[in-house]
Short mmCIF file of C-alpha atoms in Angstrom, two decimals:
data_model
loop_
_atom_site.label_atom_id
_atom_site.label_comp_id
_atom_site.label_asym_id
_atom_site.label_seq_id
_atom_site.Cartn_x
_atom_site.Cartn_y
_atom_site.Cartn_z
CA MET A 1 20.14 -2.57 -11.07
CA ALA A 2 18.48 -1.56 -14.45
CA SER A 3 19.29 2.10 -14.64
CA SER A 4 19.75 3.95 -17.66
CA PHE A 5 23.52 4.41 -16.43
CA THR A 6 23.81 0.59 -16.30
CA LYS A 7 22.40 0.00 -19.61
CA LEU A 8 24.61 2.54 -21.22
CA ILE A 9 27.69 0.82 -19.09
CA THR A 10 26.43 -2.75 -20.38
CA THR A 11 26.40 -1.54 -23.89
CA TYR A 12 29.71 -0.13 -23.91
CA ILE A 13 31.16 -3.32 -22.20
CA ASN A 14 29.70 -5.18 -24.99
CA ALA A 15 30.76 -3.45 -27.89
CA LYS A 16 34.35 -3.12 -26.10
CA ASP A 17 34.76 -6.96 -25.07
CA SER A 18 32.94 -8.20 -28.34
CA ASN A 19 34.41 -5.77 -31.06
CA LYS A 20 30.83 -4.48 -31.78
CA PRO A 21 32.05 -0.69 -32.72
CA HIS A 22 28.62 0.30 -34.14
CA LEU A 23 26.86 0.15 -30.42
CA MET A 24 29.09 2.86 -29.35
CA ASN A 25 26.80 5.56 -30.81
CA ARG A 26 24.15 4.21 -28.41
CA VAL A 27 26.48 4.92 -25.43
CA PHE A 28 28.33 8.18 -26.22
CA SER A 29 27.50 11.65 -27.28
CA LYS A 30 29.34 12.85 -30.36
CA ASP A 31 31.53 15.36 -28.77
CA ALA A 32 32.07 12.87 -25.62
CA THR A 33 35.59 12.79 -23.95
CA LEU A 34 37.74 9.98 -22.77
CA ASN A 35 40.41 10.76 -19.98
CA MET A 36 43.21 7.99 -19.37
CA ILE A 37 45.29 7.56 -16.33
CA VAL A 38 47.41 4.47 -16.90
CA ASN A 39 49.34 3.17 -13.77
CA SER A 40 51.17 0.34 -15.44
CA GLU A 41 54.02 -0.17 -17.83
CA ASN A 42 52.30 -3.33 -18.96
CA ILE A 43 49.55 -1.54 -21.26
CA SER A 44 49.18 1.76 -23.01
CA PHE A 45 46.22 4.47 -24.04
CA PRO A 46 46.36 7.97 -25.15
CA SER A 47 45.75 10.19 -22.06
CA LYS A 48 42.78 12.19 -23.92
CA VAL A 49 40.37 11.44 -26.77
CA THR A 50 37.74 13.59 -27.89
CA GLY A 51 34.56 12.54 -30.04
CA LEU A 52 32.63 9.40 -30.53
CA ASP A 53 34.49 8.22 -33.70
CA ASN A 54 37.83 8.37 -31.97
CA ILE A 55 36.74 6.86 -28.65
CA THR A 56 35.37 4.18 -30.65
CA VAL A 57 38.60 3.56 -32.33
CA THR A 58 40.59 3.61 -29.27
CA LEU A 59 38.42 1.33 -26.99
CA VAL A 60 37.04 -0.95 -29.75
CA GLU A 61 38.68 -1.07 -33.00
CA ASP A 62 42.49 -0.79 -31.72
CA PHE A 63 41.71 -2.35 -28.68
CA SER A 64 40.13 -5.56 -30.54
CA MET A 65 43.46 -5.86 -32.81
CA LYS A 66 45.67 -6.34 -29.81
CA PHE A 67 43.77 -8.33 -27.52
CA GLU A 68 40.74 -11.29 -27.41
CA ASN A 69 38.88 -13.12 -24.96
CA VAL A 70 38.16 -9.99 -23.24
CA TYR A 71 36.05 -9.92 -20.26
CA THR A 72 35.11 -6.69 -18.45
CA ILE A 73 33.25 -6.88 -14.99
CA CYS A 74 31.91 -4.11 -13.26
CA LEU A 75 31.98 -4.21 -9.28
CA GLU A 76 28.24 -3.76 -8.08
CA ASP A 77 29.59 -3.25 -4.49
CA THR A 78 31.56 -0.37 -5.42
CA ILE A 79 29.02 2.21 -6.95
CA GLN A 80 28.51 5.44 -6.21
CA ARG A 81 25.80 7.64 -8.58
CA ASP A 82 23.82 10.52 -8.89
CA ASP A 83 21.63 11.58 -11.75
CA GLU A 84 24.65 12.62 -13.78
CA LYS A 85 27.44 10.75 -12.35
CA PHE A 86 28.53 6.91 -11.86
CA PHE A 87 31.67 5.66 -10.30
CA CYS A 88 32.45 1.84 -10.07
CA GLN A 89 35.55 -0.13 -10.28
CA TRP A 90 36.17 -2.76 -12.68
CA LEU A 91 38.26 -5.90 -13.34
CA VAL A 92 39.54 -6.72 -16.98
CA VAL A 93 41.03 -10.20 -18.09
CA MET A 94 42.02 -10.57 -21.79
CA ASN A 95 44.92 -12.20 -23.70
CA ASP A 96 47.41 -10.80 -26.26
CA LYS A 97 46.49 -12.16 -29.48
CA VAL A 98 50.51 -12.38 -30.23
CA THR A 99 52.00 -13.74 -27.20
CA LYS A 100 48.76 -15.33 -25.66
CA GLU A 101 49.77 -13.55 -22.19
CA VAL A 102 47.09 -12.99 -20.03
CA LYS A 103 46.59 -9.53 -18.81
CA VAL A 104 44.49 -8.89 -15.94
CA GLY A 105 43.58 -5.06 -14.94
CA ILE A 106 41.85 -3.60 -12.26
CA GLY A 107 40.59 0.27 -12.12
CA GLU A 108 37.94 2.67 -11.60
CA TYR A 109 35.18 4.22 -14.22
CA VAL A 110 33.83 7.97 -13.64
CA TRP A 111 30.89 8.09 -16.17
CA ILE A 112 29.48 11.38 -16.72
CA ARG A 113 25.70 11.53 -18.38
CA LYS A 114 23.88 14.57 -20.11
CA ASP A 115 20.42 13.84 -21.24
CA SER A 116 20.71 10.30 -22.31
CA LEU A 117 24.29 9.55 -23.51
CA ILE A 118 27.58 9.77 -21.67
CA THR A 119 29.51 13.10 -22.16
CA SER A 120 32.72 11.96 -20.31
CA LEU A 121 34.45 8.94 -19.35
CA ASP A 122 37.57 8.50 -17.00
CA ILE A 123 39.03 5.51 -16.80
CA LYS A 124 41.72 4.73 -14.35
CA ILE A 125 43.93 1.71 -14.76
CA LYS A 126 45.21 1.08 -11.18
CA GLU A 127 47.12 -2.24 -12.24
CA MET A 128 47.65 -4.33 -15.03
CA SER A 129 49.29 -7.64 -14.41
CA ILE A 130 50.52 -10.21 -17.16
CA VAL A 131 50.18 -13.92 -16.37
CA ASP A 132 52.09 -16.28 -18.29
CA ALA A 133 50.54 -17.62 -21.27
CA LYS A 134 50.94 -21.30 -19.81
CA TYR A 135 47.85 -20.35 -17.57
CA GLN A 136 45.71 -18.88 -20.11
CA ASN A 137 42.96 -21.36 -20.11
CA ASP A 138 43.07 -21.76 -16.62
CA VAL A 139 42.32 -17.63 -16.26
CA LEU A 140 39.99 -17.75 -18.84
CA ASP A 141 37.85 -20.41 -17.77
CA LEU A 142 37.68 -18.96 -14.39
CA VAL A 143 36.81 -15.62 -15.29
CA SER A 144 34.21 -16.88 -17.61
CA SER A 145 32.55 -18.56 -14.52
CA PHE A 146 32.01 -14.93 -12.93
CA PRO A 147 28.83 -13.04 -13.26
CA TYR A 148 29.23 -10.92 -16.39
CA PRO A 149 29.26 -7.96 -16.95
CA TRP A 150 28.25 -7.10 -13.46
CA ALA A 151 29.51 -8.80 -9.73
CA ASN A 152 30.37 -8.44 -6.43
CA THR A 153 33.93 -7.87 -5.15
CA HIS A 154 33.56 -11.24 -3.48
CA GLN A 155 32.56 -13.17 -6.54
CA ILE A 156 35.94 -12.29 -8.62
CA ASN A 157 38.27 -12.96 -5.64
CA ASP A 158 39.78 -16.26 -7.08
CA ILE A 159 41.57 -14.31 -9.80
CA HIS A 160 43.96 -13.19 -7.63
CA LYS A 161 45.66 -16.71 -7.12
CA TYR A 162 47.03 -16.00 -10.99
CA LEU A 163 48.57 -12.98 -10.26
CA PHE A 164 51.69 -13.94 -8.48
CA VAL A 165 52.48 -17.20 -10.73
#
């Protein structure tokens, strides 16, 4: 599991989830690109972002102004990789700082690496559900019990019980 890709991705998750923008230069090249496909009306991002500084603003700084209690979990049993490309599915759980609603999302990452840094990241948000704020503690307690930031699909299945309440 300790491949250079997983180290880069783990550093990215730490930067994004914990609001540590200074870590992003350990992950992305200066001219990296971010492409986003968002299949939900419950969250929005720009479709394309270019450059380390702009990616950092989008994925860490702006993101952390809106959301807290962020848990991003990459699903190990979905990994496909070679020397330059890494694919995995992910789960994210977080709450809105203002409304306290919980957002639960699933999607896909495609990471492209050249040398030792990421040159391209494609993020597809397949679904982003909103869970009523009254379930905030229950959902966050549950997700905090999952292996983090890497888990297998069967380890996170309990989250589905909150998606249709």
